[in-house]
XYZ file of C-alpha atoms in Angstrom:
770
model
C 227.574 -58.592 314.906
C 228.657 -58.890 311.283
C 225.669 -61.153 310.548
C 223.255 -58.606 312.083
C 224.789 -55.799 310.012
C 224.472 -57.788 306.812
C 220.833 -58.577 307.672
C 220.008 -54.909 308.293
C 221.738 -53.826 305.071
C 219.875 -56.403 303.019
C 216.542 -55.294 304.444
C 217.358 -51.631 303.828
C 218.257 -52.499 300.240
C 214.955 -54.369 299.795
C 212.980 -51.407 301.169
C 214.765 -49.015 298.819
C 213.838 -51.192 295.840
C 210.168 -51.067 296.823
C 210.019 -47.323 297.561
C 208.702 -44.845 295.001
C 209.293 -41.190 294.123
C 206.286 -38.843 294.117
C 206.521 -35.736 291.954
C 204.307 -32.861 290.855
C 204.017 -29.112 290.467
C 202.073 -26.590 292.584
C 200.449 -23.528 290.979
C 197.711 -21.008 291.689
C 194.510 -20.694 289.633
C 196.346 -18.596 287.019
C 198.900 -21.395 286.516
C 201.659 -19.395 288.235
C 204.116 -21.639 290.147
C 204.095 -21.269 293.948
C 207.482 -21.487 295.662
C 208.014 -22.675 299.234
C 204.863 -24.788 299.610
C 205.211 -27.221 302.537
C 204.323 -30.658 301.166
C 203.926 -33.609 303.513
C 202.921 -37.218 303.002
C 200.982 -38.411 306.041
C 199.095 -41.473 307.186
C 195.449 -41.561 306.170
C 194.481 -40.437 309.667
C 196.840 -37.464 309.247
C 198.488 -38.053 312.621
C 201.970 -39.028 311.424
C 204.176 -37.338 308.817
C 205.962 -39.930 306.686
C 207.842 -37.693 304.196
C 208.134 -33.970 303.549
C 209.611 -31.387 301.183
C 209.091 -27.886 299.756
C 208.267 -26.739 296.227
C 211.060 -25.082 294.209
C 211.019 -21.806 292.277
C 209.237 -23.449 289.347
C 206.637 -25.041 291.656
C 207.981 -28.568 291.244
C 208.587 -30.984 294.119
C 209.770 -34.553 294.669
C 209.056 -36.801 297.637
C 211.724 -39.496 297.498
C 211.607 -43.017 298.844
C 207.902 -43.279 299.728
C 207.000 -46.817 300.698
C 203.948 -48.511 299.103
C 200.628 -47.713 300.761
C 197.780 -45.229 301.013
C 198.565 -41.719 302.248
C 197.133 -38.246 302.713
C 199.001 -35.538 300.787
C 198.863 -32.135 302.474
C 200.110 -28.883 300.858
C 200.195 -25.708 302.971
C 201.336 -22.136 302.301
C 200.598 -18.779 303.876
C 197.834 -17.010 301.945
C 196.455 -20.225 300.396
C 193.862 -22.765 301.493
C 195.257 -26.187 302.423
C 195.313 -28.715 299.578
C 194.416 -32.227 300.776
C 194.228 -35.349 298.618
C 194.407 -39.113 299.066
C 197.265 -40.833 297.228
C 197.931 -44.517 296.547
C 201.554 -45.580 296.035
C 202.403 -48.915 294.412
C 205.626 -50.889 294.606
C 208.457 -49.957 292.251
C 206.239 -47.357 290.568
C 207.059 -43.665 290.589
C 203.918 -41.544 290.739
C 203.279 -38.239 288.957
C 200.517 -36.129 290.516
C 200.523 -33.564 287.723
C 199.536 -29.984 288.573
C 198.093 -29.207 292.020
C 196.151 -25.919 292.063
C 195.963 -24.067 295.399
C 193.208 -21.504 295.966
C 193.636 -18.183 297.805
C 192.963 -18.117 301.543
C 189.852 -16.003 300.964
C 187.920 -19.043 299.776
C 188.469 -20.793 303.109
C 185.721 -20.362 305.667
C 186.610 -19.768 309.271
C 187.072 -23.013 311.130
C 186.676 -25.079 307.945
C 189.481 -26.808 306.037
C 189.013 -26.715 302.275
C 189.719 -30.205 300.920
C 190.435 -30.083 297.190
C 190.244 -33.520 295.616
C 191.654 -34.194 292.165
C 192.399 -37.028 289.819
C 195.084 -39.348 291.155
C 196.889 -41.711 288.787
C 198.336 -44.957 290.108
C 200.379 -47.604 288.313
C 197.386 -49.532 286.968
C 194.297 -47.336 287.092
C 192.935 -43.808 287.272
C 191.127 -42.605 290.379
C 188.781 -39.642 289.913
C 187.822 -37.764 293.064
C 184.500 -35.914 292.654
C 184.708 -32.208 293.468
C 182.541 -30.600 296.101
C 180.439 -28.805 293.485
C 179.920 -32.026 291.521
C 178.746 -33.817 294.661
C 176.496 -31.051 295.925
C 174.661 -30.690 292.598
C 173.989 -34.428 292.103
C 170.904 -36.270 293.282
C 172.253 -39.775 292.652
C 175.166 -41.829 291.448
C 174.304 -41.575 287.736
C 174.093 -37.774 287.984
C 177.550 -37.664 289.517
C 179.088 -40.189 287.144
C 177.898 -38.137 284.168
C 179.770 -35.067 285.458
C 183.169 -36.802 285.766
C 185.873 -36.556 283.057
C 185.622 -40.110 281.684
C 186.215 -40.127 277.913
C 183.831 -42.192 275.761
C 181.554 -43.095 278.681
C 177.972 -42.494 277.522
C 175.543 -41.958 280.412
C 171.917 -40.845 280.388
C 170.798 -40.533 284.037
C 167.206 -39.831 282.987
C 166.816 -43.030 280.933
C 168.973 -45.091 283.338
C 171.419 -46.107 280.606
C 175.196 -46.624 280.744
C 177.067 -47.297 277.517
C 180.323 -46.752 275.685
C 181.269 -44.783 272.575
C 184.373 -46.964 272.379
C 183.740 -49.645 269.708
C 185.866 -52.154 271.651
C 182.916 -53.174 273.792
C 180.655 -52.301 276.683
C 181.037 -51.056 280.240
C 181.212 -53.027 283.490
C 179.846 -51.040 286.446
C 180.814 -51.989 289.994
C 180.176 -50.530 293.447
C 182.998 -51.330 295.877
C 184.012 -54.028 293.373
C 180.428 -55.376 293.478
C 178.787 -55.633 290.030
C 175.891 -53.214 289.697
C 173.406 -51.999 287.114
C 172.167 -48.511 286.303
C 169.288 -48.709 288.800
C 171.676 -49.480 291.648
C 173.999 -46.635 290.683
C 171.067 -44.218 290.345
C 170.135 -44.534 294.040
C 173.654 -44.007 295.425
C 174.200 -41.047 297.719
C 176.797 -38.818 295.976
C 178.178 -37.720 299.360
C 179.172 -41.309 300.105
C 181.209 -41.740 296.906
C 184.887 -41.560 297.798
C 186.301 -41.868 294.291
C 185.749 -43.616 290.966
C 188.246 -46.019 289.389
C 188.448 -46.238 285.606
C 190.186 -49.227 283.988
C 190.320 -49.245 280.184
C 190.598 -52.547 278.336
C 190.348 -54.344 281.698
C 191.005 -57.834 280.371
C 189.169 -60.965 281.466
C 188.935 -60.174 285.163
C 185.730 -58.161 284.722
C 184.206 -60.070 281.795
C 184.286 -60.395 278.013
C 183.957 -57.712 275.332
C 184.552 -54.730 277.630
C 185.941 -51.336 276.677
C 186.196 -50.187 280.286
C 185.363 -51.063 283.875
C 184.026 -48.373 286.232
C 184.363 -49.090 289.955
C 182.597 -46.685 292.328
C 184.360 -46.781 295.706
C 182.251 -45.718 298.680
C 183.392 -44.421 302.037
C 183.984 -46.612 305.061
C 180.956 -48.495 306.318
C 179.244 -48.177 309.668
C 175.898 -49.188 311.140
C 172.967 -47.342 309.622
C 169.866 -47.272 307.512
C 168.918 -45.483 304.308
C 165.561 -44.908 302.621
C 164.844 -42.961 299.492
C 163.526 -42.608 295.982
C 164.829 -41.469 292.623
C 162.314 -40.737 289.861
C 162.257 -39.420 286.296
C 158.881 -39.004 284.593
C 157.457 -37.222 281.601
C 155.024 -34.499 282.647
C 152.607 -36.105 280.152
C 153.456 -39.598 281.477
C 154.936 -40.760 278.168
C 157.738 -42.605 279.908
C 159.228 -42.984 283.352
C 162.025 -44.605 285.371
C 161.424 -44.855 289.109
C 163.325 -46.402 292.017
C 162.466 -46.893 295.658
C 165.211 -48.323 297.867
C 166.183 -49.224 301.410
C 169.493 -50.396 302.910
C 170.243 -51.584 306.436
C 173.716 -52.236 307.854
C 174.484 -53.768 311.203
C 177.925 -54.931 312.287
C 179.282 -57.066 309.429
C 175.979 -57.584 307.632
C 174.197 -55.546 304.980
C 170.700 -56.056 303.627
C 169.221 -53.990 300.784
C 166.161 -53.905 298.561
C 165.727 -51.907 295.372
C 162.410 -51.734 293.520
C 162.306 -50.231 290.025
C 159.176 -49.407 288.039
C 159.633 -48.324 284.406
C 157.026 -47.655 281.751
C 156.448 -46.362 278.192
C 153.188 -44.883 276.922
C 153.232 -43.601 273.322
C 150.289 -43.133 270.947
C 151.472 -40.782 268.165
C 154.471 -42.505 266.615
C 154.447 -42.341 262.822
C 156.132 -44.286 260.032
C 156.296 -44.485 256.259
C 157.733 -47.405 254.328
C 158.547 -48.037 250.689
C 159.293 -51.598 249.561
C 160.191 -52.846 246.086
C 160.605 -56.551 245.299
C 162.136 -57.962 242.130
C 159.947 -60.872 240.999
C 161.196 -63.870 238.955
C 159.726 -62.287 235.796
C 162.127 -59.314 236.317
C 159.315 -56.901 237.178
C 159.420 -54.747 240.322
C 156.523 -55.075 242.747
C 155.987 -51.855 244.722
C 154.412 -51.425 248.166
C 153.929 -48.076 249.931
C 152.509 -47.949 253.413
C 151.772 -45.169 255.879
C 150.920 -45.565 259.535
C 147.416 -44.677 260.722
C 147.735 -45.735 264.349
C 150.597 -46.709 266.635
C 149.935 -47.515 270.270
C 152.681 -48.652 272.627
C 152.204 -49.368 276.319
C 154.745 -51.375 278.290
C 155.874 -51.760 281.897
C 158.855 -53.393 283.595
C 158.941 -54.312 287.279
C 162.171 -55.279 288.977
C 163.022 -56.277 292.531
C 166.565 -56.841 293.761
C 167.273 -58.303 297.205
C 170.830 -58.539 298.485
C 172.479 -59.808 301.646
C 176.206 -59.389 302.257
C 178.295 -60.619 305.166
C 181.892 -59.396 305.271
C 184.637 -60.400 307.678
C 187.338 -57.806 306.850
C 190.578 -59.308 305.536
C 189.091 -62.800 305.932
C 186.128 -63.515 303.631
C 183.107 -62.074 301.820
C 179.814 -63.904 301.350
C 176.974 -62.491 299.298
C 173.614 -63.779 298.115
C 171.559 -61.742 295.671
C 168.129 -62.428 294.201
C 166.477 -60.842 291.164
C 162.826 -60.869 290.163
C 161.984 -59.160 286.871
C 158.773 -59.065 284.868
C 157.937 -57.241 281.658
C 154.536 -56.683 280.095
C 153.521 -55.092 276.796
C 149.720 -55.148 276.970
C 149.376 -52.788 273.987
C 151.569 -52.740 270.898
C 149.168 -52.074 268.045
C 149.790 -50.608 264.593
C 147.580 -49.858 261.615
C 148.745 -49.007 258.087
C 147.264 -47.766 254.820
C 148.847 -49.649 251.878
C 149.154 -48.881 248.178
C 150.373 -51.959 246.297
C 151.027 -52.758 242.656
C 148.002 -54.381 241.029
C 145.732 -53.979 244.069
C 143.251 -51.512 245.492
C 144.338 -49.624 248.580
C 143.808 -51.577 251.772
C 144.380 -51.323 255.557
C 146.043 -53.894 257.762
C 146.618 -54.162 261.505
C 149.362 -55.771 263.599
C 149.262 -56.652 267.266
C 152.157 -57.812 269.435
C 152.050 -59.236 272.933
C 155.401 -59.577 274.657
C 155.789 -60.883 278.212
C 158.576 -62.441 280.204
C 159.410 -63.321 283.784
C 162.935 -63.832 285.023
C 164.194 -65.088 288.362
C 167.858 -65.365 289.284
C 169.926 -66.316 292.323
C 173.557 -65.240 292.633
C 175.877 -66.816 295.229
C 179.338 -65.389 295.794
C 182.209 -66.251 298.141
C 185.687 -64.785 298.385
C 188.448 -65.936 300.729
C 191.592 -63.955 301.531
C 194.724 -66.093 301.902
C 198.209 -65.275 303.236
C 200.814 -63.586 301.016
C 198.280 -61.429 299.162
C 196.384 -64.336 297.635
C 192.629 -64.458 297.010
C 190.240 -67.255 296.038
C 186.791 -66.515 294.615
C 183.790 -68.719 293.801
C 180.585 -67.635 292.085
C 177.453 -69.481 290.935
C 174.356 -68.005 289.278
C 171.145 -69.805 288.437
C 168.572 -68.176 286.139
C 165.104 -69.117 284.917
C 163.344 -67.145 282.149
C 159.795 -67.741 280.891
C 158.789 -65.892 277.712
C 155.463 -65.526 275.927
C 155.338 -63.692 272.591
C 152.500 -63.363 270.033
C 152.313 -61.581 266.677
C 149.169 -61.151 264.591
C 148.687 -59.616 261.132
C 145.318 -59.186 259.428
C 143.993 -57.200 256.495
C 140.559 -55.660 256.570
C 137.690 -56.980 254.434
C 138.669 -60.625 254.988
C 142.094 -60.136 253.446
C 145.358 -61.916 254.188
C 145.985 -63.029 257.780
C 148.909 -64.614 259.598
C 149.961 -65.166 263.173
C 152.929 -66.424 265.097
C 153.580 -67.268 268.729
C 156.294 -68.668 270.946
C 156.381 -69.895 274.511
C 159.930 -70.125 275.756
C 161.472 -71.690 278.840
C 165.132 -71.235 279.514
C 167.278 -72.256 282.462
C 170.980 -71.631 282.885
C 173.775 -72.097 285.403
C 176.954 -70.030 285.334
C 179.931 -70.856 287.530
C 183.347 -69.327 288.008
C 186.374 -69.974 290.200
C 189.281 -67.533 290.284
C 192.676 -67.221 291.948
C 194.719 -64.021 292.174
C 198.008 -62.995 293.761
C 199.798 -59.664 294.026
C 203.532 -59.403 293.466
C 205.981 -56.525 293.703
C 205.970 -56.200 289.915
C 202.204 -56.566 289.424
C 199.595 -59.281 289.765
C 198.537 -62.705 288.477
C 194.916 -63.734 287.922
C 193.711 -67.107 286.674
C 190.339 -68.783 286.610
C 187.775 -71.121 285.065
C 184.403 -69.911 283.782
C 181.661 -72.393 282.805
C 178.229 -71.845 281.321
C 175.365 -74.304 280.770
C 171.946 -73.421 279.361
C 168.940 -75.379 278.249
C 166.258 -73.704 276.121
C 162.906 -75.131 275.118
C 160.739 -73.060 272.778
C 157.307 -74.017 271.466
C 156.384 -72.183 268.243
C 152.888 -71.877 266.800
C 152.197 -70.561 263.278
C 150.925 -72.382 260.192
C 152.558 -75.468 261.697
C 153.663 -76.038 265.286
C 157.315 -76.558 266.005
C 159.332 -77.246 269.113
C 162.989 -76.333 269.486
C 165.319 -77.628 272.159
C 168.798 -76.146 272.482
C 171.729 -77.044 274.698
C 174.677 -74.693 274.950
C 177.799 -75.475 277.001
C 180.815 -73.197 277.194
C 183.975 -73.465 279.312
C 186.921 -71.116 279.503
C 190.238 -71.256 281.334
C 192.178 -68.000 281.460
C 195.234 -66.337 282.958
C 196.030 -62.615 283.150
C 199.298 -60.894 284.075
C 199.404 -57.187 284.979
C 202.683 -55.393 285.576
C 204.699 -52.192 285.422
C 208.344 -51.433 284.680
C 209.502 -47.833 284.784
C 207.333 -45.788 282.434
C 205.840 -48.927 280.870
C 202.756 -50.738 282.129
C 200.475 -53.327 280.633
C 198.849 -56.718 280.779
C 198.847 -60.038 278.934
C 195.809 -62.336 278.765
C 195.400 -65.848 277.499
C 192.207 -67.916 277.361
C 191.366 -71.372 276.030
C 187.679 -71.889 275.286
C 185.602 -74.975 274.568
C 182.185 -74.309 273.010
C 179.463 -76.889 272.387
C 175.982 -76.358 270.941
C 173.206 -78.800 269.963
C 169.723 -78.390 268.484
C 168.155 -81.561 267.130
C 170.638 -82.798 264.531
C 172.500 -79.481 264.289
C 175.535 -79.065 266.473
C 179.038 -77.667 266.696
C 181.994 -78.285 268.969
C 184.814 -75.773 268.777
C 187.982 -74.945 270.696
C 189.312 -71.397 270.627
C 192.615 -69.826 271.627
C 192.057 -66.179 272.685
C 195.075 -63.983 273.490
C 194.932 -60.263 274.281
C 197.235 -57.656 275.725
C 197.920 -53.981 276.200
C 201.035 -51.852 276.575
C 201.101 -48.278 277.855
C 203.957 -45.784 277.909
C 203.995 -42.614 280.031
C 205.740 -40.088 277.774
C 205.691 -37.552 280.603
C 203.516 -36.766 283.593
C 200.708 -35.464 281.350
C 200.974 -37.446 278.122
C 200.589 -41.209 277.627
C 200.410 -43.629 274.695
C 198.714 -47.032 274.701
C 198.307 -50.019 272.341
C 195.805 -52.862 272.727
C 195.360 -56.178 270.923
C 192.514 -58.638 271.258
C 191.621 -61.936 269.583
C 188.345 -63.459 270.723
C 185.608 -65.826 269.643
C 182.123 -64.339 269.300
C 179.167 -66.675 269.795
C 175.942 -66.556 267.762
C 172.950 -64.945 269.438
C 170.789 -67.674 270.908
C 167.602 -66.129 269.464
C 169.035 -66.367 265.920
C 169.779 -70.090 266.239
C 166.186 -71.233 266.597
C 165.384 -73.720 263.844
C 162.109 -72.078 262.916
C 160.483 -69.558 260.567
C 157.342 -67.429 260.593
C 155.537 -65.231 258.087
C 155.547 -61.468 258.747
C 153.139 -60.530 255.944
C 152.294 -61.647 252.394
C 155.827 -61.111 251.122
C 158.320 -61.492 253.962
C 159.298 -64.201 256.431
C 161.706 -64.251 259.380
C 164.063 -67.246 259.471
C 166.202 -68.722 262.198
C 169.471 -70.480 261.404
C 170.550 -73.396 263.549
C 173.733 -73.745 261.499
C 175.377 -70.551 262.758
C 178.963 -70.919 263.966
C 181.147 -68.788 266.263
C 183.465 -66.367 264.486
C 186.811 -64.729 265.270
C 187.081 -61.077 266.282
C 190.510 -59.420 265.935
C 191.026 -55.888 267.213
C 193.858 -53.352 267.369
C 193.608 -49.967 269.075
C 195.988 -47.047 269.646
C 195.288 -44.313 272.212
C 197.014 -41.005 272.967
C 195.838 -39.175 276.103
C 196.731 -35.781 277.583
C 195.617 -34.537 280.981
C 196.122 -31.477 283.135
C 193.968 -29.737 285.687
C 191.887 -27.883 283.068
C 192.105 -29.987 279.926
C 191.549 -33.662 279.181
C 192.116 -34.764 275.588
C 192.153 -38.212 273.998
C 192.754 -39.501 270.464
C 191.888 -43.111 269.684
C 191.991 -45.324 266.625
C 190.383 -48.783 266.569
C 190.469 -51.342 263.758
C 188.368 -54.499 264.055
C 188.283 -57.501 261.708
C 185.560 -60.126 262.068
C 186.216 -63.248 260.019
C 183.042 -65.161 259.077
C 180.993 -62.573 260.941
C 177.308 -63.286 261.546
C 175.294 -60.735 259.534
C 171.708 -60.399 258.238
C 170.605 -61.614 254.824
C 167.553 -60.777 252.739
C 167.009 -63.289 249.927
C 164.308 -64.323 247.470
C 162.805 -67.812 247.725
C 160.485 -69.426 245.172
C 158.203 -72.083 246.613
C 156.927 -75.102 244.652
C 153.489 -73.492 244.409
C 155.182 -70.566 242.604
C 154.642 -68.310 245.608
C 157.579 -65.941 246.192
C 158.891 -65.014 249.641
C 161.643 -62.644 250.707
C 163.356 -64.138 253.743
C 165.010 -62.162 256.568
C 167.719 -64.410 257.966
C 171.246 -64.425 259.365
C 174.357 -66.305 258.341
C 178.121 -66.529 258.618
C 179.469 -64.192 255.913
C 183.011 -63.567 254.671
C 184.020 -60.744 256.992
C 183.032 -57.457 258.567
C 185.620 -54.688 259.075
C 185.364 -51.507 261.080
C 187.702 -48.513 261.492
C 186.874 -45.906 264.147
C 188.812 -42.663 264.707
C 187.722 -40.720 267.789
C 188.732 -37.433 269.424
C 187.607 -36.343 272.905
C 188.139 -32.968 274.595
C 187.044 -31.603 277.956
C 188.017 -28.111 279.124
C 187.113 -26.238 282.298
C 186.889 -22.462 282.852
C 186.325 -20.045 285.737
C 187.688 -22.376 288.445
C 185.682 -25.337 287.102
C 182.382 -23.420 287.156
C 182.015 -23.877 283.391
C 182.796 -27.153 281.598
C 182.936 -27.633 277.834
C 183.190 -31.145 276.369
C 182.853 -32.846 273.019
C 183.424 -36.069 271.117
C 183.945 -36.455 267.385
C 184.248 -39.723 265.457
C 184.679 -41.033 261.941
C 183.452 -44.606 261.472
C 184.096 -46.670 258.343
C 182.320 -49.987 257.736
C 183.028 -52.756 255.217
C 180.620 -55.688 255.007
C 181.655 -58.485 252.631
C 179.811 -61.672 251.680
C 178.843 -63.748 248.648
C 175.667 -61.654 248.440
C 177.077 -58.137 248.895
C 180.211 -56.009 249.299
C 179.262 -52.719 250.951
C 181.429 -49.852 252.241
C 180.315 -46.655 253.964
C 181.783 -44.032 256.267
C 180.006 -41.699 258.697
C 180.813 -38.835 261.046
C 179.400 -38.542 264.558
C 179.726 -35.875 267.213
C 178.287 -34.486 270.418
C 178.830 -31.288 272.381
C 178.058 -30.484 275.992
C 178.126 -27.413 278.249
C 177.830 -27.560 282.045
C 177.589 -24.727 284.551
C 177.757 -24.824 288.350
C 175.975 -21.938 290.121
C 175.932 -22.822 293.794
C 173.198 -25.393 294.343
C 171.988 -24.945 290.772
C 173.355 -27.072 287.930
C 172.669 -26.223 284.281
C 173.577 -28.268 281.216
C 172.997 -28.318 277.467
C 173.754 -31.180 275.063
C 173.450 -31.793 271.360
C 174.212 -35.020 269.516
C 174.285 -35.847 265.827
C 172.888 -39.026 264.318
C 174.933 -42.143 265.017
C 174.742 -43.770 261.590
C 175.854 -47.310 260.887
C 176.178 -49.830 258.084
C 175.385 -53.437 258.877
C 175.326 -55.915 255.984
C 172.872 -54.481 253.424
C 171.241 -51.893 255.680
C 172.169 -48.350 256.645
C 170.768 -47.091 259.932
C 170.277 -43.339 260.275
C 169.617 -43.079 263.997
C 168.024 -40.229 265.910
C 169.688 -36.921 266.632
C 169.145 -35.577 270.142
C 169.397 -32.348 272.117
C 168.439 -31.304 275.634
C 168.505 -28.485 278.193
C 168.376 -29.300 281.895
C 168.339 -27.499 285.242
C 168.795 -29.218 288.620
C 168.460 -27.629 292.058
C 169.446 -29.416 295.247
C 168.396 -28.470 298.772
C 169.505 -30.638 301.683
C 168.451 -34.228 300.787
C 166.056 -33.171 298.038
C 166.754 -32.527 294.367
C 164.291 -31.244 291.795
C 165.071 -30.969 288.098
C 163.583 -30.202 284.691
C 164.839 -31.653 281.404
C 163.700 -30.195 278.069
C 164.333 -32.759 275.345
C 164.439 -31.720 271.665
C 163.624 -28.089 272.553
C 161.656 -26.091 269.959
C 161.357 -29.184 267.760
C 157.638 -29.782 267.345
C 158.247 -32.584 264.831
C 160.128 -34.606 267.452
C 162.764 -37.148 266.516
C 163.136 -39.162 263.352
C 165.184 -42.093 262.100
C 165.342 -44.228 258.982
C 166.648 -47.560 257.705
C 167.543 -48.185 254.066
C 168.110 -51.738 252.806
C 169.255 -52.402 249.239
C 170.373 -55.483 247.328
C 169.791 -57.020 243.906
C 166.223 -58.217 244.665
C 164.938 -55.838 247.378
C 164.842 -52.072 247.962
C 163.420 -50.906 251.285
C 163.186 -47.562 253.033
C 161.627 -47.186 256.478
C 161.170 -43.674 257.881
C 160.006 -43.252 261.510
C 158.967 -40.168 263.472
C 158.099 -39.642 267.117
C 156.353 -36.255 267.507
C 155.830 -36.950 271.207
C 159.606 -36.726 271.715
C 159.680 -33.089 270.540
C 159.466 -30.332 273.164
C 159.346 -33.166 275.687
C 159.715 -32.184 279.356
C 160.868 -34.567 282.073
C 160.522 -33.949 285.780
C 163.171 -35.488 288.030
C 162.961 -35.811 291.789
C 165.182 -37.519 294.325
C 164.970 -37.774 298.088
C 166.807 -39.764 300.683
C 166.904 -40.152 304.425
C 169.847 -41.948 305.923
C 171.525 -42.435 309.207
C 175.189 -43.450 309.144
C 174.907 -45.470 305.970
C 178.014 -46.192 303.940
C 178.754 -49.174 301.766
C 180.076 -52.131 303.697
C 179.984 -54.857 301.078
C 183.327 -55.265 299.359
C 185.426 -57.099 296.832
C 182.820 -58.836 294.706
C 184.294 -58.545 291.240
C 181.986 -60.035 288.617
C 178.390 -60.372 287.511
C 177.397 -63.554 285.676
C 173.648 -62.881 285.592
C 171.956 -64.277 282.439
C 169.428 -61.957 280.742
C 169.062 -63.459 277.238
C 165.645 -65.091 276.733
C 166.730 -66.914 273.561
C 163.540 -66.656 271.506
C 163.106 -65.526 267.883
C 160.879 -62.431 267.529
């Protein structure tokens, strides 16, 4: 009997250690605390009450001793609509739900339960539950993702682009932990999106050089079929992004196809350029040129086929194929030139750019006992490229041409092991990459370049939480090998990174991140070749480029409540021996002078970015105001130059929800940047949009650059001791530009069944010098 008692006591003690406290505060829409709210924690099915309590006079409540798991939180009170939300509780991690706002009973329809979903914060990630009005006014996944409060996530659903305003890196997009691209997200049914997970500085589990990982979690799968389309086109057919898709699920299998057709069709782009070259005799040679004709026509076709077989809690197998082709049948330009010592003349350029890419992605994941998982992934890619450039002056003047036929094949493999513990998780793996590139160049003399690149990385990542602290530690050892003819390098790299977060209170948090990584040269820059652009300039590859070290520190302060989301972030990055452009003067033996555009390992490149983000909602979330402001300081240092510049950047947005109608307005300043000897003054942008959704149809109008007949403009200024260049570009066709968006879907019981694929190793770099 004594032994049984001791056994029971020890198990009770173990359960108490794992249990968590759930706390929050309940208010009405005017932020007045509500006393006496019945708060229960139930099973997801809602059939069994696990814990319960009532709110106090100040609206606060605590649910003590909640065991780890997924629950449904239900808040009820006479005169108010029921508040229902899904909550995830982790081991040894108290959870703060923040402020829960209950609406008056009058907003509840007879026989209908109002389910108010809100952001839920767990120990290691943020889960954002889309509101009903966000879902009902969205025609696809990108529309919905744009409406969510995700600081520094830069989404354009009309151009199918997903990016980051965080200088730490890019964005990994996943659907049910399956890597996805913008076209796949665009065709998602917003009604099937359960919630969105946001992981900042996600470490090595999702890939390298990432500022955040976005995982879109869909509702439970069942048998069904879905057909539909999602299109965005200029009413003058200047550009378009179009998707047609179909998905079929039966039992444990899912098959899907997604066809995307994108195009550009511009004929009125304008440019002016001023170039001054310092000759060996210390005289400046001046060239002014103005565009007479610019014609751009391009098309991209993409087909994605995917089959997934999932045995729940046992294994996942997925095979995915990609077929992509790009054609630029027309890229023609003509210029009028005024040049020192010469009569005015006209020259023409013509580019032809084509590539075909095929890829096969095999994935397998096996679930093991004791919360262990093994994953294997292999991706094979083949890319064929064909690029031509021609330059010729009228009246039998100077002519030059350049061409490259490229063939690249690569294999990427990864094996990973992970295990969950009470204090967090452990992830370790091996990632290997092999590529072979063969490029045949034709210009004044033919040249053939063969490159072999082999990279291997072993890594381990620990994630954990203790009290109000949470964080992760990452360690990777890399081996990098590159060979091109007699040029080669072989380098080993030690890459640690980590982050530490502290929850000051239930609304305010502070985080610090550190990262040391090796950055590889771009494959296209390492071609051992050169070609002549015009009479004065050449483009040079550099097979002697070496990897360089990237060191980064960032500090983030975030505040969140039901109406306001604010974030302050500072990032400092130091790149030792960074690869940056060069523009130098070369004197040939025949006394001809060239100015060569190349790249090389320079001393260092430093960057400081200070960013503020604010999102505020009014009138019960019917009106949303948001904005981002940044100050960016650059310092580029080499033996050739030492340049420093700072720039401000900002954008503002207003959203309004009026039933089935969604209105938005956005304005964005130029995102200016200094890189080496050049300053880029990028385009400013503004837009007004209106979207109306009826049943499974959505129709929308987007007015880009309203009332701006001159369109958009940008410029690049390059200055050093031998060259002064200014390029000014305008696109009148972008002014007063109207896009028409349309989406439609028909589905029967479709919800995402594929699960737990956690990486995308697809290779998209052609590796040719253009």
